[in-house]
Coordinates of C-alpha atoms and ligand atoms in Angstrom, one line a residue:
X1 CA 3.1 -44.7 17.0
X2 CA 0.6 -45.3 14.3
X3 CA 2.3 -47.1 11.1
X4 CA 2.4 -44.8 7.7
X5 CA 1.0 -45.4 4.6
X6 CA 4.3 -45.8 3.3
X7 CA 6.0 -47.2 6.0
X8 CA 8.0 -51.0 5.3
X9 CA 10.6 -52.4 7.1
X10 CA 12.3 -49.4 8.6
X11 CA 10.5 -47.8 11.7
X12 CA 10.0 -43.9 12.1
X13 CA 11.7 -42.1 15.0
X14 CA 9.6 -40.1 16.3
X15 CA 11.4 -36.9 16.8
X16 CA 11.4 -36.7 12.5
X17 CA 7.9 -38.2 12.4
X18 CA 6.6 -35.0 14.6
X19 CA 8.8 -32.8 12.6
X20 CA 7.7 -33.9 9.5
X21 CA 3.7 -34.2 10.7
X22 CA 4.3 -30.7 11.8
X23 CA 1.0 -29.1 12.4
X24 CA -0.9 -31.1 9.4
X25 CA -3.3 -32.7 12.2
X26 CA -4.2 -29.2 13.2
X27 CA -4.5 -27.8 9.3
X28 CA -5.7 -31.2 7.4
X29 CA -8.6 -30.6 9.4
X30 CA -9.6 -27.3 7.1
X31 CA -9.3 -30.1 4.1
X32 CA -11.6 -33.0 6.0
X33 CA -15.1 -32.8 4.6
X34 CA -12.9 -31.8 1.2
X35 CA -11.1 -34.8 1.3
X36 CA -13.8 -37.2 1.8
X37 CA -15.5 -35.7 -1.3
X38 CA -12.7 -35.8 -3.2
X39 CA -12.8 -39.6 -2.5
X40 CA -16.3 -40.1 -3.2
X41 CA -15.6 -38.7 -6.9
X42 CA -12.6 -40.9 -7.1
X43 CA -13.8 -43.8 -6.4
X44 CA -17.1 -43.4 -8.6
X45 CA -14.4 -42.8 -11.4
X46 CA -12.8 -46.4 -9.9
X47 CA -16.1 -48.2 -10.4
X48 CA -16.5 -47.0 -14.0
X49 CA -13.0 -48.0 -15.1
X50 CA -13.7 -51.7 -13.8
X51 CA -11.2 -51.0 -10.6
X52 CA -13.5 -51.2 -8.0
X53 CA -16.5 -53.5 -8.0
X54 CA -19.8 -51.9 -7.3
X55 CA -20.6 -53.6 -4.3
X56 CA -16.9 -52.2 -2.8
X57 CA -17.8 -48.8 -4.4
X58 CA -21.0 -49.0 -2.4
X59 CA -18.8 -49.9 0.4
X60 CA -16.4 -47.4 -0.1
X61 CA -18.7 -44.4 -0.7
X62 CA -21.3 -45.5 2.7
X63 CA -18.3 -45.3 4.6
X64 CA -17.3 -42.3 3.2
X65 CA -20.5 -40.6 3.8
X66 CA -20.7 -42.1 7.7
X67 CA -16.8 -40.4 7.8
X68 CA -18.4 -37.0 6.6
X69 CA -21.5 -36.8 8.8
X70 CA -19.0 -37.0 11.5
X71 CA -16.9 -34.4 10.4
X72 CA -19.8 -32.3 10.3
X73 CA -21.3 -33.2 13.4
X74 CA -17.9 -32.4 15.1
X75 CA -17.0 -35.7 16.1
X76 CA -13.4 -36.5 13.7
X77 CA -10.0 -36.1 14.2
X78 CA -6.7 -37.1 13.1
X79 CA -5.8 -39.4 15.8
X80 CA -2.4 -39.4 17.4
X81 CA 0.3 -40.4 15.3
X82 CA -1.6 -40.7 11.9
X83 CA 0.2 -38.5 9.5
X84 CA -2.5 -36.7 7.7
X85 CA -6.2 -36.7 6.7
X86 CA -5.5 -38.4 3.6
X87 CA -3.9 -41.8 6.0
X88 CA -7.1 -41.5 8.6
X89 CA -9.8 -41.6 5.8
X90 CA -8.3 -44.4 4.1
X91 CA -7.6 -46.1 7.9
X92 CA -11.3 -45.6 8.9
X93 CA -12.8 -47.0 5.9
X94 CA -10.7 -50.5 7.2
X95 CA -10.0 -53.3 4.5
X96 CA -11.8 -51.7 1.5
X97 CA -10.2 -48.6 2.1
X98 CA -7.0 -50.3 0.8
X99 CA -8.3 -50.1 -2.9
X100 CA -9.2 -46.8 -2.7
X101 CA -5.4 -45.3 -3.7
X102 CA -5.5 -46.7 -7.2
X103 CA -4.2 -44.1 -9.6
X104 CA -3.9 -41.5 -7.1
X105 CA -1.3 -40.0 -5.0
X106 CA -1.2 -38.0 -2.0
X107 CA 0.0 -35.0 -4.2
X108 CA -3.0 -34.9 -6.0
X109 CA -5.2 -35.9 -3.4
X110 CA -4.3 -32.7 -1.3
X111 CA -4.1 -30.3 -4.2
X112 CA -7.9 -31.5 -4.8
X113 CA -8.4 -31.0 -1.0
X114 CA -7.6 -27.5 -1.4
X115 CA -9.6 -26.3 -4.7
X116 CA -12.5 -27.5 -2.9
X117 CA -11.2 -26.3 0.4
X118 CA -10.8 -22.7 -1.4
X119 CA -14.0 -22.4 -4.0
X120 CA -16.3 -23.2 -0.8
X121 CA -14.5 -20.3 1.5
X122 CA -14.8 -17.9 -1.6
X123 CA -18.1 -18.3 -1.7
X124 CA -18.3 -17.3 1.8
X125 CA -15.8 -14.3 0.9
X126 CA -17.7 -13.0 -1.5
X127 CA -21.4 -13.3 0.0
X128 CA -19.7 -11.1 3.1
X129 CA -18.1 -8.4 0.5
X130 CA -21.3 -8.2 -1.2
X131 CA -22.6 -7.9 2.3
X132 CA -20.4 -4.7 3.3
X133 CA -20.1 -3.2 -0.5
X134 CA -24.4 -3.3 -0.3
X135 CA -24.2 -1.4 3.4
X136 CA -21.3 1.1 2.3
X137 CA -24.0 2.0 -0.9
X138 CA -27.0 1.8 1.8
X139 CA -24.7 4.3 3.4
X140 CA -23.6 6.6 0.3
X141 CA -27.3 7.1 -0.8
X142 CA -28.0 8.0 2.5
X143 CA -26.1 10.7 3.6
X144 CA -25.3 11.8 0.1
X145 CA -26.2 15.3 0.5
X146 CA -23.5 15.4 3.9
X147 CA -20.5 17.5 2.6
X148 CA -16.8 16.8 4.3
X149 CA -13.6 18.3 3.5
X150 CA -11.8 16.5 0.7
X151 CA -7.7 16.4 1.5
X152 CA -4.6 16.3 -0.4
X153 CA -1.7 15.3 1.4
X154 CA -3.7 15.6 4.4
X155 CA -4.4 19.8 3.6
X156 CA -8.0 20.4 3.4
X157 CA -8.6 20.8 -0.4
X158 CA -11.7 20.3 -2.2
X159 CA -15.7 19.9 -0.7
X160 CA -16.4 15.5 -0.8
X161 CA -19.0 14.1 0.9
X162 CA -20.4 11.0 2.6
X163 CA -22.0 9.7 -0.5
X164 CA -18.4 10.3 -2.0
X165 CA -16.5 8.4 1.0
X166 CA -18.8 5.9 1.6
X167 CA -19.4 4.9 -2.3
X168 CA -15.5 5.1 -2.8
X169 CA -15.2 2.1 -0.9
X170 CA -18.0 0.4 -2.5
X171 CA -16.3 0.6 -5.7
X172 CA -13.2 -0.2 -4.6
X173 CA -14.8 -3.6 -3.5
X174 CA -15.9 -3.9 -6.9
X175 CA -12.5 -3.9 -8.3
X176 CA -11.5 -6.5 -5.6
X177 CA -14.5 -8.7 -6.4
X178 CA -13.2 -8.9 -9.9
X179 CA -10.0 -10.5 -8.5
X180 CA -12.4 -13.0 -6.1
X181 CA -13.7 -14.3 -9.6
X182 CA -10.5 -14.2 -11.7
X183 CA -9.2 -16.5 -8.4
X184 CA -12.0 -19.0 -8.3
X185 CA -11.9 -19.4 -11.9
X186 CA -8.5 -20.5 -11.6
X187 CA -9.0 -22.4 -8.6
X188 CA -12.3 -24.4 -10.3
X189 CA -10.2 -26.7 -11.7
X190 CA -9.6 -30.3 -11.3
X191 CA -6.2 -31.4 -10.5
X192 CA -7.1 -35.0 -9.7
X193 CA -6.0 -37.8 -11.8
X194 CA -2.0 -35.7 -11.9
X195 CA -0.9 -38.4 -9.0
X196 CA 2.2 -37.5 -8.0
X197 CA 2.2 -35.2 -10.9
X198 CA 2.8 -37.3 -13.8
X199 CA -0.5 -39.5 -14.0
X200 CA -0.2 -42.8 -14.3
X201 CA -1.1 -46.3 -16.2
X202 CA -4.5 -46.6 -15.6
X203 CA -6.9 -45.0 -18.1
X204 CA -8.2 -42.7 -15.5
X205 CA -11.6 -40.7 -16.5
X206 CA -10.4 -37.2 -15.5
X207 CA -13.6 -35.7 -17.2
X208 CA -16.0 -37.9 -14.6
X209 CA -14.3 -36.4 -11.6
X210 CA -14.5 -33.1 -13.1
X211 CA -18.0 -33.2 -13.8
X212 CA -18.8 -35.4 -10.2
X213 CA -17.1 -32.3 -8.7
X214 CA -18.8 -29.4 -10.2
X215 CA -15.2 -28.1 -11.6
X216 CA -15.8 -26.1 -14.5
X217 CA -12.6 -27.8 -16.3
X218 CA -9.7 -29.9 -15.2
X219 CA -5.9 -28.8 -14.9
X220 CA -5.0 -30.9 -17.9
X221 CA -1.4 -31.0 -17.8
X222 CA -0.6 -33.4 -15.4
X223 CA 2.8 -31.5 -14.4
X224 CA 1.2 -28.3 -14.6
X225 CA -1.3 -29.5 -11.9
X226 CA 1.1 -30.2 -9.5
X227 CA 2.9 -26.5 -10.4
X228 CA -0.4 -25.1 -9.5
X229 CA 0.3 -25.8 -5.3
X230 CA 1.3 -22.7 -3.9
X231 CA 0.9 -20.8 -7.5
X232 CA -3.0 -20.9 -6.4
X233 CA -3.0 -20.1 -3.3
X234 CA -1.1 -17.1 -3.9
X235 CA -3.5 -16.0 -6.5
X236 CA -6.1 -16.3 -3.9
X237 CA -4.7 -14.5 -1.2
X238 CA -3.7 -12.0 -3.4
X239 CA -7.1 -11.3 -4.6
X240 CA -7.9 -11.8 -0.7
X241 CA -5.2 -9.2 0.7
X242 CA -6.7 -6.6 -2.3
X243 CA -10.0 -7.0 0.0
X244 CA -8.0 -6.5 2.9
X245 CA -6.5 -3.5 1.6
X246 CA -9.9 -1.9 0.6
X247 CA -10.6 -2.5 4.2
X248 CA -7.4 -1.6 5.9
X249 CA -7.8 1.9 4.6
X250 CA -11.6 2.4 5.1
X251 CA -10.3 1.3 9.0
X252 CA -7.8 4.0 9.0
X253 CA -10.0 6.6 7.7
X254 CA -12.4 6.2 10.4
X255 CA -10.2 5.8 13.0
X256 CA -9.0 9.7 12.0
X257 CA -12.4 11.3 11.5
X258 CA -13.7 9.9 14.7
X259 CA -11.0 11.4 16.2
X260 CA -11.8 14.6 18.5
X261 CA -9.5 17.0 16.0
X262 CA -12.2 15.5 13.3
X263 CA -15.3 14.9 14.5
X264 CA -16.9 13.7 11.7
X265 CA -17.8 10.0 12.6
X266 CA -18.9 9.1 16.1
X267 CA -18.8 5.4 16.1
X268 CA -21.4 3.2 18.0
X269 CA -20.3 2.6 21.7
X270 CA -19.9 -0.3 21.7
X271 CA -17.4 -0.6 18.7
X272 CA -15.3 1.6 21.2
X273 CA -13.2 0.8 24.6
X274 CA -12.2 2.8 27.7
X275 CA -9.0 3.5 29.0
X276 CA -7.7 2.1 32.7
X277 CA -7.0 5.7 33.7
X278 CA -8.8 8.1 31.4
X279 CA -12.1 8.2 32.7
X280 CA -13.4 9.7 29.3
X281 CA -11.5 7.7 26.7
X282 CA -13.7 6.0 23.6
X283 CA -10.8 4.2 21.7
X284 CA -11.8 3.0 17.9
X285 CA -9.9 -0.5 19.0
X286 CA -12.3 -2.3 16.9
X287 CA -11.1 -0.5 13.8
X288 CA -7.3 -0.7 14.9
X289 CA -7.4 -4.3 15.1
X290 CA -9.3 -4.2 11.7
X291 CA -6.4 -2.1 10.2
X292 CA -3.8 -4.6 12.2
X293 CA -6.2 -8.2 10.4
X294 CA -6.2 -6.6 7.6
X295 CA -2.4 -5.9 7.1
X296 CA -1.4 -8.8 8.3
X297 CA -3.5 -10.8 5.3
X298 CA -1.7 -8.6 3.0
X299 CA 1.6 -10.1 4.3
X300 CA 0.2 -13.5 2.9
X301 CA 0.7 -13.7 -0.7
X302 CA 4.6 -12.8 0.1
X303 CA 4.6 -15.6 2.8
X304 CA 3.7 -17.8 0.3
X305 CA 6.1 -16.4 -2.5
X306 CA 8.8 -16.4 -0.3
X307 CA 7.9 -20.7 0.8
X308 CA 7.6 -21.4 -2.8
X309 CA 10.7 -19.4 -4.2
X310 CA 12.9 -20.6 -7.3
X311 CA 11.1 -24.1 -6.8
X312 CA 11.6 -26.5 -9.5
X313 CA 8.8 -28.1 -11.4
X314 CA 7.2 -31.2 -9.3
X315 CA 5.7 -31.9 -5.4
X316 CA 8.3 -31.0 -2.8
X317 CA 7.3 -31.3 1.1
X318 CA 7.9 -27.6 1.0
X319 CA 4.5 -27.2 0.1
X320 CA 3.0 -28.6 3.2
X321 CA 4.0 -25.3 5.0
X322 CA 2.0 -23.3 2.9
X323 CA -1.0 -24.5 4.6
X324 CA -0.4 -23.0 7.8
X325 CA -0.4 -19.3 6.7
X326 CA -3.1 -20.0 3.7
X327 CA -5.4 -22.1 5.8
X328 CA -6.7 -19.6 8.7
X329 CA -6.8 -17.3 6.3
X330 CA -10.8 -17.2 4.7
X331 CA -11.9 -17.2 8.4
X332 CA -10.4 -14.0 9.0
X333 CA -11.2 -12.2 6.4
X334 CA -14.8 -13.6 6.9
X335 CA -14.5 -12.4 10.8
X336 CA -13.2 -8.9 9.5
X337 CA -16.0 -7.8 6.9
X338 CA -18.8 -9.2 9.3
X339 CA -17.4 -6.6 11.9
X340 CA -16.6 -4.2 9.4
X341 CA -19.8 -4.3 7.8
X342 CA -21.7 -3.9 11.3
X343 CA -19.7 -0.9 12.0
X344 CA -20.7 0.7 8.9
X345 CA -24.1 0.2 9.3
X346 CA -23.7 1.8 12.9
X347 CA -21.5 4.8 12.1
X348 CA -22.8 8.3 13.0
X349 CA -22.3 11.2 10.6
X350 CA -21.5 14.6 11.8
X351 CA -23.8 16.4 9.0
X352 CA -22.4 19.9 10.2
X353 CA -18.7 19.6 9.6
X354 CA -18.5 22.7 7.0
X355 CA -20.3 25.1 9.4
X356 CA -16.6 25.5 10.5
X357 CA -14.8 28.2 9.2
X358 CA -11.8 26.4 9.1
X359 CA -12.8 25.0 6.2
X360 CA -13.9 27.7 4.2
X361 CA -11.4 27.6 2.0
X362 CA -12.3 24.1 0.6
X363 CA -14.7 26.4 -1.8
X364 CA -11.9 28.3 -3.4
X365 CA -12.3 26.4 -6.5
X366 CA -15.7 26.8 -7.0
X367 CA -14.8 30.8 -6.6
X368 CA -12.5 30.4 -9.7
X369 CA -14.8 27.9 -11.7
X370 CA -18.0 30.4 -11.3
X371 CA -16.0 33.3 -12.7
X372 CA -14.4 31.3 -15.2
X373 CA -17.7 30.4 -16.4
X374 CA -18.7 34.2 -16.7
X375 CA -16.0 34.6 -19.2
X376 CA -12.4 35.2 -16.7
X377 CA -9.8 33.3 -18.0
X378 CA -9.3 30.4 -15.8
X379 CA -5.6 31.3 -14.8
X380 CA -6.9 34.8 -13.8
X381 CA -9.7 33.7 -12.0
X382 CA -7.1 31.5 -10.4
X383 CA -5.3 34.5 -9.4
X384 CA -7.7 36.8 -8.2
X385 CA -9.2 34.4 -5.7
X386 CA -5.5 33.6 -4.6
X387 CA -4.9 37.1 -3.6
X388 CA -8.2 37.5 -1.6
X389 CA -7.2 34.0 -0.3
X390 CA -4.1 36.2 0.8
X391 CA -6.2 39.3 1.7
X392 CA -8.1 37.5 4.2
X393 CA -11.5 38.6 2.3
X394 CA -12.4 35.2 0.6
X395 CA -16.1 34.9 1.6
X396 CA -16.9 30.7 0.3
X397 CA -20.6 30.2 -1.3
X398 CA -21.1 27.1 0.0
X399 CA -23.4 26.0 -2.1
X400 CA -21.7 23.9 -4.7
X401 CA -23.3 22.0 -7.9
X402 CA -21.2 19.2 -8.4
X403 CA -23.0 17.3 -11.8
X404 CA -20.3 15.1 -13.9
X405 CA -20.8 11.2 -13.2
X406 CA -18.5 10.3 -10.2
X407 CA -19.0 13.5 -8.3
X408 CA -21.0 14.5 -5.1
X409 CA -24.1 15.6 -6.9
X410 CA -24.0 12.6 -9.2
X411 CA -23.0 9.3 -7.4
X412 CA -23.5 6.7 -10.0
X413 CA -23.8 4.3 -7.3
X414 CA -26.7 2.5 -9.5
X415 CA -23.6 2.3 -12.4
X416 CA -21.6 0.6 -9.6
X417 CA -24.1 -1.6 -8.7
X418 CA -24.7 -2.4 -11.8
X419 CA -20.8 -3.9 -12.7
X420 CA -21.2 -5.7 -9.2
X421 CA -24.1 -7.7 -10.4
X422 CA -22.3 -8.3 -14.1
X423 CA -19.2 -9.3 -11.1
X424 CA -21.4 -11.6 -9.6
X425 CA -23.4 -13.4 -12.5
X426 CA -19.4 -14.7 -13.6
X427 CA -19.8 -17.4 -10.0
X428 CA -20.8 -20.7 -10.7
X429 CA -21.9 -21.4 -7.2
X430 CA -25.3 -23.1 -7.8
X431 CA -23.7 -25.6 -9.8
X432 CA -20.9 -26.3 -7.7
X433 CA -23.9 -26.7 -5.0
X434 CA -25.5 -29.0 -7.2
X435 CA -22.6 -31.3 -7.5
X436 CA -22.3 -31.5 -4.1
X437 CA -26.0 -32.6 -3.2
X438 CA -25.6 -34.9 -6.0
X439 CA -21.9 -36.9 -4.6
X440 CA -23.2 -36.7 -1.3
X441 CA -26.9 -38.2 -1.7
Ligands
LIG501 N1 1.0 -33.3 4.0 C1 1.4 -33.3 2.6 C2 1.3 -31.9 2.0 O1 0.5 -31.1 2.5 C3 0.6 -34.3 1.8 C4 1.3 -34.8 0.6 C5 2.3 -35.8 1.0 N2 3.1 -36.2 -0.1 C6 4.4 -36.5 -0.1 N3 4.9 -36.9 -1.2 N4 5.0 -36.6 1.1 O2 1.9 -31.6 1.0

């Protein structure tokens, strides 16, 4: 058994030290490369106060770097026994390592861990939405002149179309990539300098690490900082489950229209699997296990609620838990609109769905408007079309004129893009980029 940071004269049994290390060796090593930049910052803020010398900051910050090439070469772990990544950072850097803690607790050492953790995997969120809203537009522009039945309580009821369906979804990502940057904003914040989540004696520069760090402010309050574990991450994966909503639906959708009773996507083969004893089954699986992903990351943001519940102010293990349903998280979703996105691009359109008959009666309301506009009172339009409806001699004109912003004959999809890009401009990813190069050069 490897000794603890904290450990003195009493020893640690270990059937508490493996309950307590729980599955941190498996989740601190999301945080690693995280942590070792977190330390880099800190300890450049060290130096400048006069706590660290500058040929132990030197030290300090070459092992540090040595520490992250191996992370990202593959070649780190939390060894056996050591409680976190926070305890094997500070083991591997060996006797200076020990002067590395000052003015800084574990607390705010893993809440640091986890802004940077987050802002870099919502990056990586948000290149892969704009990735799938850009193919569901490619999409909408492409088959925009494709009509389908529009439904109402799942009764056909109006004429849609692809550009319609397709450019639905786009926007919905819009809306959802307007809660990605309301989330990073929050979560581009510097917590570091809170401690244990009072601060401490030493006149800490918080502004240095900010800047070192490419945060665009800090979490000033020292006891608000440490409030912010588990408040943030629920923000995230809130604004993360309102993708996976946009995307749960989209998967239900076509799962139903490539049905046979459908027919109005055919999905690429091999998106589909067979059956062990249908010989002619094509399952949409890859959707159903999208819709399944996808509801399961909505489930996240109450996971969290429910581990942070009626919680007073200040760190409480608790927190640690959060980590294993927040963690996994970003590679998911990531995993999910990469196959989503290739499925969209792959999808085949049935463009003769209204040839049907059974569908002739989406055009009953174009009936009504074109008489309306010749001077019937809309109400009696309404009526006389009803009754032929009832008759059986309704005879549709199929073709419709749809011009209002919004509608099939006027997409707007350029206005959609438009607010993306406005969306998109509010990311500060270059300089967070930038402050990276600069800690780890
Ligand atoms: N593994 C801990 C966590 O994730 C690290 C902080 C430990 N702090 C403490 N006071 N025990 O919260």
């Amino acid at each position: 058994m490897a000794s603890k940071l904290w450990e003195k004269k009493t020893r640690v049994d270990s059937d508490i030290e493996r309950y307590t290390i729980g599955r941190d060796a498996e989740m601190d090593m999301f945080l690693a490369p995280y942590d070792v930049l977190g330390s880099m910052a800190h300890a450049t803020m060290l130096e400048s106060i006069g706590l660290l010398s500058k040929q132990d900051l030197d030290q300090i910050l070459a092992g540090l770097k040595a520490i992250y090439a191996n992370i990202e070469a593959g070649n780190f772990e939390i060894e056996d026994g050591v409680e976190d990544i926070h305890s094997q950072v500070e083991m591997l850097l060996g006797e200076v390592g020990k002067k590395l803690h000052s003015g800084r607790s574990r607390n705010d050492q893993v809440l640091v861990d986890l802004r940077l953790y987050t802002r870099a995997k919502l990056q990586e969120v948000v290149q892969e939405v704009k990735g799938l809203f850009d193919a569901l537009i490619a999409q909408s522009e492409r088959y925009k002149h494709v009509l389908l039945p529009g439904y109402t309580h799942l009764q056909i009821a109006m004429p849609s179309s692809f550009g319609l369906w397709f450019g639905a979804y786009a926007e919905s990502l819009l809306d959802d990539m307007q809660l990605l940057l309301s989330a990073y904003k929050i979560v581009n914040r510097n917590p570091l300098g809170s401690a244990a989540g009072y601060g401490n004696s030493f006149p800490l520069n918080r502004q240095l690490t900010t800047d070192l760090l490419g945060f665009d402010s800090m979490d000033y309050n020292v006891v608000y900082a440490q409030m912010g574990r588990g408040k943030t991450e629920r923000i995230v994966a809130s604004a993360l489950a309102s993708v996976a909503g946009t995307i749960s639906k989209l998967a239900f959708d076509s799962c139903m229209y490539t049905s046979q009773n459908f027919g109005f996507l055919k999905l690429a083969d091999q998106f589909t699997t067979g059956s062990s004893i249908m010989p002619h089954k094509k399952n949409p699986d890859v959707f159903e296990l999208t819709r399944a992903k996808c509801n399961k990351l909505q489930g996240v943001p109450q996971q969290i609620t429910m581990i942070i519940n009626n919680l007073p102010s200040g760190y409480f293990r608790d927190l640690q838990i959060i980590k294993e349903v927040y963690l996994p998280m970003f590679d998911e979703m990531i995993d999910i609109l990469v196959m989503t996105r290739s499925m969209i691009e792959q999808i085949q359109v049935n463009e003769n769905i209204l040839n049907d008959s059974k569908y002739d009666l989406i055009f009953s309301v174009e009936e009504v408007n074109k008489r309306t506009l010749a001077g019937t009172p809309f109400r009696d339009a309404y009526k006389q079309v009803g009754l032929e409806i009832e008759a059986g001699n309704f005879t549709p004109d199929k073709n419709i004129a749809h011009t209002h912003q919004g509608s099939i004959g006027n997409l707007c999809n350029e206005q959609i893009q438009g607010l993306m890009q406005e969306v998109l401009s509010g990311f500060s990813f270059q300089k967070v980029e930038q402050a990276q190069q600069n800690l780890l050069k």
